[in-house]
PDB file of C-alpha atoms in Angstrom:
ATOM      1  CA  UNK A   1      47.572  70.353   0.162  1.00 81.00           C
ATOM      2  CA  UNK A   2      44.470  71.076   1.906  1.00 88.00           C
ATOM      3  CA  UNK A   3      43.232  66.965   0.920  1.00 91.00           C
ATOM      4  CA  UNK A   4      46.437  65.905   2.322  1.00 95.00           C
ATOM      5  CA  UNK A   5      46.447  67.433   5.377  1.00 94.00           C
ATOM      6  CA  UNK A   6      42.770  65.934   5.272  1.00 95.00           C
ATOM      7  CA  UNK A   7      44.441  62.075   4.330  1.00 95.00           C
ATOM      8  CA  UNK A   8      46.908  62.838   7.302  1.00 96.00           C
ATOM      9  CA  UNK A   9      44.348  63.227   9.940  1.00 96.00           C
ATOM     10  CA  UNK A  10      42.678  59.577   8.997  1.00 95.00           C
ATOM     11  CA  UNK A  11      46.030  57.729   9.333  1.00 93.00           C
ATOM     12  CA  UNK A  12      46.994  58.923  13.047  1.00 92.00           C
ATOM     13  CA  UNK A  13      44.363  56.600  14.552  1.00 88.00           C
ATOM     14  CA  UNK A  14      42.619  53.118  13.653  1.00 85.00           C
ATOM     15  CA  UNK A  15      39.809  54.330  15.825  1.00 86.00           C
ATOM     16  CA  UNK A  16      36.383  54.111  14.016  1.00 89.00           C
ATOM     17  CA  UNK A  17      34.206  55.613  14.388  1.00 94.00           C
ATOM     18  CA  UNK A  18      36.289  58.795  14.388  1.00 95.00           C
ATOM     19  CA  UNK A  19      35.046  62.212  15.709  1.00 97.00           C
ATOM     20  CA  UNK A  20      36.980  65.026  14.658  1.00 97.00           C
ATOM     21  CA  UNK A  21      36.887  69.004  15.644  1.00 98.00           C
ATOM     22  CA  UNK A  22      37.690  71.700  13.508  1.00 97.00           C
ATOM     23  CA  UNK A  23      38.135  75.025  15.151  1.00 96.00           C
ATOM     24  CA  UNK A  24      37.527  78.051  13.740  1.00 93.00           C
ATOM     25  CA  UNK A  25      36.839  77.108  10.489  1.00 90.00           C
ATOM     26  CA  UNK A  26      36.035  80.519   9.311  1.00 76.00           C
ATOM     27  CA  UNK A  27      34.989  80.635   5.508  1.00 73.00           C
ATOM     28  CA  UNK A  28      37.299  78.037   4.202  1.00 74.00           C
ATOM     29  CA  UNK A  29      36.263  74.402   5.104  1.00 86.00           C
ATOM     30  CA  UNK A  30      38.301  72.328   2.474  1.00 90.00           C
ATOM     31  CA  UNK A  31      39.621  70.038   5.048  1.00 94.00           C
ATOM     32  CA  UNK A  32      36.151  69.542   6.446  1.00 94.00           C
ATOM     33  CA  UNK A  33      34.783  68.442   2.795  1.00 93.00           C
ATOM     34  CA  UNK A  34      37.252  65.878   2.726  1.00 95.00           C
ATOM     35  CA  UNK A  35      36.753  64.689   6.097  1.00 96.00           C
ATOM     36  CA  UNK A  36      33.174  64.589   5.647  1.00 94.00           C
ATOM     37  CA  UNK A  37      32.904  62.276   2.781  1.00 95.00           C
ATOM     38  CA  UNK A  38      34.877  59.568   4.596  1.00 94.00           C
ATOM     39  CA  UNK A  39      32.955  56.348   6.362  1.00 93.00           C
ATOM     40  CA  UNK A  40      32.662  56.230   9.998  1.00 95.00           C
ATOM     41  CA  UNK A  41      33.671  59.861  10.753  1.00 95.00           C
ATOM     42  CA  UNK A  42      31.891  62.359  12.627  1.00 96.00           C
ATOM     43  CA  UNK A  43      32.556  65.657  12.222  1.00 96.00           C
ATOM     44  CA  UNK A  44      31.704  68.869  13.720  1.00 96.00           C
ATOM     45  CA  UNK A  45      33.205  72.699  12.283  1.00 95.00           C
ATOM     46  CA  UNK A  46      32.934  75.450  15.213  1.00 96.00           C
ATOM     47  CA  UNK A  47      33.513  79.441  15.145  1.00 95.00           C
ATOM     48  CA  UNK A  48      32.950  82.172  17.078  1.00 95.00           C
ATOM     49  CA  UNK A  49      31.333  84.313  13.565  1.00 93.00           C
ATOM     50  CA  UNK A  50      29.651  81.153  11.697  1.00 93.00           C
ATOM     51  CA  UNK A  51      29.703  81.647   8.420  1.00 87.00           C
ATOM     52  CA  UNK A  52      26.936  79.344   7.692  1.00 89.00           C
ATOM     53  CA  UNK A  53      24.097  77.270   9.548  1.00 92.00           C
ATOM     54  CA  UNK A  54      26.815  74.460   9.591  1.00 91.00           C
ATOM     55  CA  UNK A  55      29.401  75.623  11.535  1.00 93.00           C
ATOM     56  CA  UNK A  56      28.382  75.736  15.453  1.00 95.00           C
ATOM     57  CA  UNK A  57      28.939  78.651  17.226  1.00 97.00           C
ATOM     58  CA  UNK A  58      31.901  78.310  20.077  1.00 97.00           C
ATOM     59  CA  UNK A  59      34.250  80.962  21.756  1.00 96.00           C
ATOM     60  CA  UNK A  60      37.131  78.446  22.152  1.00 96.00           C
ATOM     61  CA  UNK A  61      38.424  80.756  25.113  1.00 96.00           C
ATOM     62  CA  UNK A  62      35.281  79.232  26.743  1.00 97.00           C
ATOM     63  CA  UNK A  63      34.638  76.142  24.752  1.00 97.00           C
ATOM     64  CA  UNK A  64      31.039  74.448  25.454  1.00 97.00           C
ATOM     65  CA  UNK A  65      32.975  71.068  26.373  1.00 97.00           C
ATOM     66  CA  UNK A  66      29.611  69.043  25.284  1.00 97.00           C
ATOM     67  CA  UNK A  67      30.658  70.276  21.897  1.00 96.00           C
ATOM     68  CA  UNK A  68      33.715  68.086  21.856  1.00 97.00           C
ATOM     69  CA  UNK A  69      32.799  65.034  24.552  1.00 94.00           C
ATOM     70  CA  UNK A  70      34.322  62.101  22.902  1.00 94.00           C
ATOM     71  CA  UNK A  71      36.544  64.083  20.683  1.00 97.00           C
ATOM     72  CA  UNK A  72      39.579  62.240  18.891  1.00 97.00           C
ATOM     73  CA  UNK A  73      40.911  64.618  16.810  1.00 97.00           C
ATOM     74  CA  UNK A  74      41.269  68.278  16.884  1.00 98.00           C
ATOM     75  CA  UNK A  75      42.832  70.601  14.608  1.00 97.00           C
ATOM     76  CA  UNK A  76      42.816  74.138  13.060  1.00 96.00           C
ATOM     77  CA  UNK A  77      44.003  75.824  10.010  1.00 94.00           C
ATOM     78  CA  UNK A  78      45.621  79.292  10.380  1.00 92.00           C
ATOM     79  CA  UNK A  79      44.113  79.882  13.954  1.00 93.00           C
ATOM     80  CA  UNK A  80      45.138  83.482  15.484  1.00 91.00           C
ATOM     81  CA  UNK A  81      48.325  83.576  17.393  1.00 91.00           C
ATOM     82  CA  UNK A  82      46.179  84.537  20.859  1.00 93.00           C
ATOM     83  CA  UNK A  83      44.199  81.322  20.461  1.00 94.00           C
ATOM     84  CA  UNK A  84      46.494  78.766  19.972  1.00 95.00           C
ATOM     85  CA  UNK A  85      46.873  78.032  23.903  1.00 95.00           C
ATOM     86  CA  UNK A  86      43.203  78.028  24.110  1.00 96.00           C
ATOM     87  CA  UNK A  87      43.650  74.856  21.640  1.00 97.00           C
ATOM     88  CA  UNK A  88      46.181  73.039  23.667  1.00 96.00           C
ATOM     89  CA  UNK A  89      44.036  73.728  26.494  1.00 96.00           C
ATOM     90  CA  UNK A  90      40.979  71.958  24.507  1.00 97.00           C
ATOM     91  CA  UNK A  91      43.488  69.347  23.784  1.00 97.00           C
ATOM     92  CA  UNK A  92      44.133  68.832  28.072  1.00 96.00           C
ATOM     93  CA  UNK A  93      40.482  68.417  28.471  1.00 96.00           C
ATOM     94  CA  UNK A  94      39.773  66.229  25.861  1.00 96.00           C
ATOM     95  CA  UNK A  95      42.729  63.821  25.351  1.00 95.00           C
ATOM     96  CA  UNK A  96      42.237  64.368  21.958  1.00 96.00           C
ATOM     97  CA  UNK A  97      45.631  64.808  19.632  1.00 97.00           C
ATOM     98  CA  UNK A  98      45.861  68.402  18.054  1.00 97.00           C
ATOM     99  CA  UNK A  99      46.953  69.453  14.522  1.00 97.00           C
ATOM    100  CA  UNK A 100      47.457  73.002  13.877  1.00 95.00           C
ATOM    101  CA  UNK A 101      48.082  74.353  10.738  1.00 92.00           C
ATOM    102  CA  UNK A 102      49.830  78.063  11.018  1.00 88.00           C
ATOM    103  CA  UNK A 103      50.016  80.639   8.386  1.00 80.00           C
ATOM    104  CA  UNK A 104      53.193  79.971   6.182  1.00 71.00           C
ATOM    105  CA  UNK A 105      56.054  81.052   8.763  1.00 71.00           C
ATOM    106  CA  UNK A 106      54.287  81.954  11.395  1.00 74.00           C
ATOM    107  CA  UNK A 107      55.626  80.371  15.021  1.00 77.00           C
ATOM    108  CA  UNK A 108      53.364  78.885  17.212  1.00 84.00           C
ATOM    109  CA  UNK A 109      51.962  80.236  20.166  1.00 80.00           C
ATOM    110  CA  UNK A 110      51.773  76.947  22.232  1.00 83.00           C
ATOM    111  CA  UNK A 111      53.669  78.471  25.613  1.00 79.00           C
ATOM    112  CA  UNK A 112      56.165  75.252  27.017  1.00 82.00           C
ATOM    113  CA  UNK A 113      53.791  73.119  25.133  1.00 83.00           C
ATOM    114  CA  UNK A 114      56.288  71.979  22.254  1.00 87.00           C
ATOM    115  CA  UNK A 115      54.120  70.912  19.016  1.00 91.00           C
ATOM    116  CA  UNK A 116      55.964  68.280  16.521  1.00 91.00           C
ATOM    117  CA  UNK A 117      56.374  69.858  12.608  1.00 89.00           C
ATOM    118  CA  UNK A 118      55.063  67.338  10.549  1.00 93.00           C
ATOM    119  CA  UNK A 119      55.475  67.288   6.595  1.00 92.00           C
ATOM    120  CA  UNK A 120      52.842  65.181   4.697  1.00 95.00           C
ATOM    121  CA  UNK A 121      53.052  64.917   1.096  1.00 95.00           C
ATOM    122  CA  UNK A 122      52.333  68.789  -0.089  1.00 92.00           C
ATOM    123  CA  UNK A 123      50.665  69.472   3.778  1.00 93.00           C
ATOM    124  CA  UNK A 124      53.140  70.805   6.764  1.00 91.00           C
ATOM    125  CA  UNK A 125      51.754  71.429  10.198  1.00 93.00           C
ATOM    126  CA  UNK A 126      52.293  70.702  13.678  1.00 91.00           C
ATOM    127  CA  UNK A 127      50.602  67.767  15.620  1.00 94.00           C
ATOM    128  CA  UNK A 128      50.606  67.301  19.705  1.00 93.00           C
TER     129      UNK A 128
END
């Protein structure tokens, strides 16, 4: 699933070089494996509790916007509930497109902001 959602993410824009954003990637970065192994992508992981040297450090209810200058892509896997406006709001600034990926059932949080359900192979999330 999580490759999928990873295969997804390449095919929504010719654009390369690609920069991509994952927020709050917590402890799990399958998506970001996948992503990085792929030519002419640049990709950053941020969190507000880095787990790791790699993942920058970013309260994304006051994003550093240097962080994601010239960001294409955006998405998040299982974000919090609370901080999925903060993302569409990151989205706004950036003009980048915005996956989320909820827990299984779980409705968005995206105020009037209405986020498309998209199925991909085994991978189902929502893309703006």
């Amino acid at each position: 699933m999580w490759e999928d959602l990873g295969e997804y993410i390449l095919t929504i824009t010719d654009k390369r070089p690609l920069k991509i954003a994952e927020i709050g990637v917590g402890k799990v970065d399958l998506v970001y494996q996948y992503l990085k192994k792929q030519d002419q992508v640049d990709i950053i992981k941020t969190d507000i509790r880095p787990a790791d040297e790699s993942v920058i450090k970013d309260d994304i209810t006051n994003p550093n916007l240097d962080l994601y200058k010239d960001v294409d892509i955006i998405y998040s896997i299982r974000p919090p509930n609370e901080l999925q406006p903060y993302l569409v709001k990151l989205k706004d600034l950036t003009n980048a497109k915005l996956i989320i990926r909820p827990l299984f059932n779980e409705d968005l949080n995206t105020g009037p902001r209405k986020m498309k359900l998209k199925n991909y192979k085994k991978a189902s999330f929502y893309i703006l």
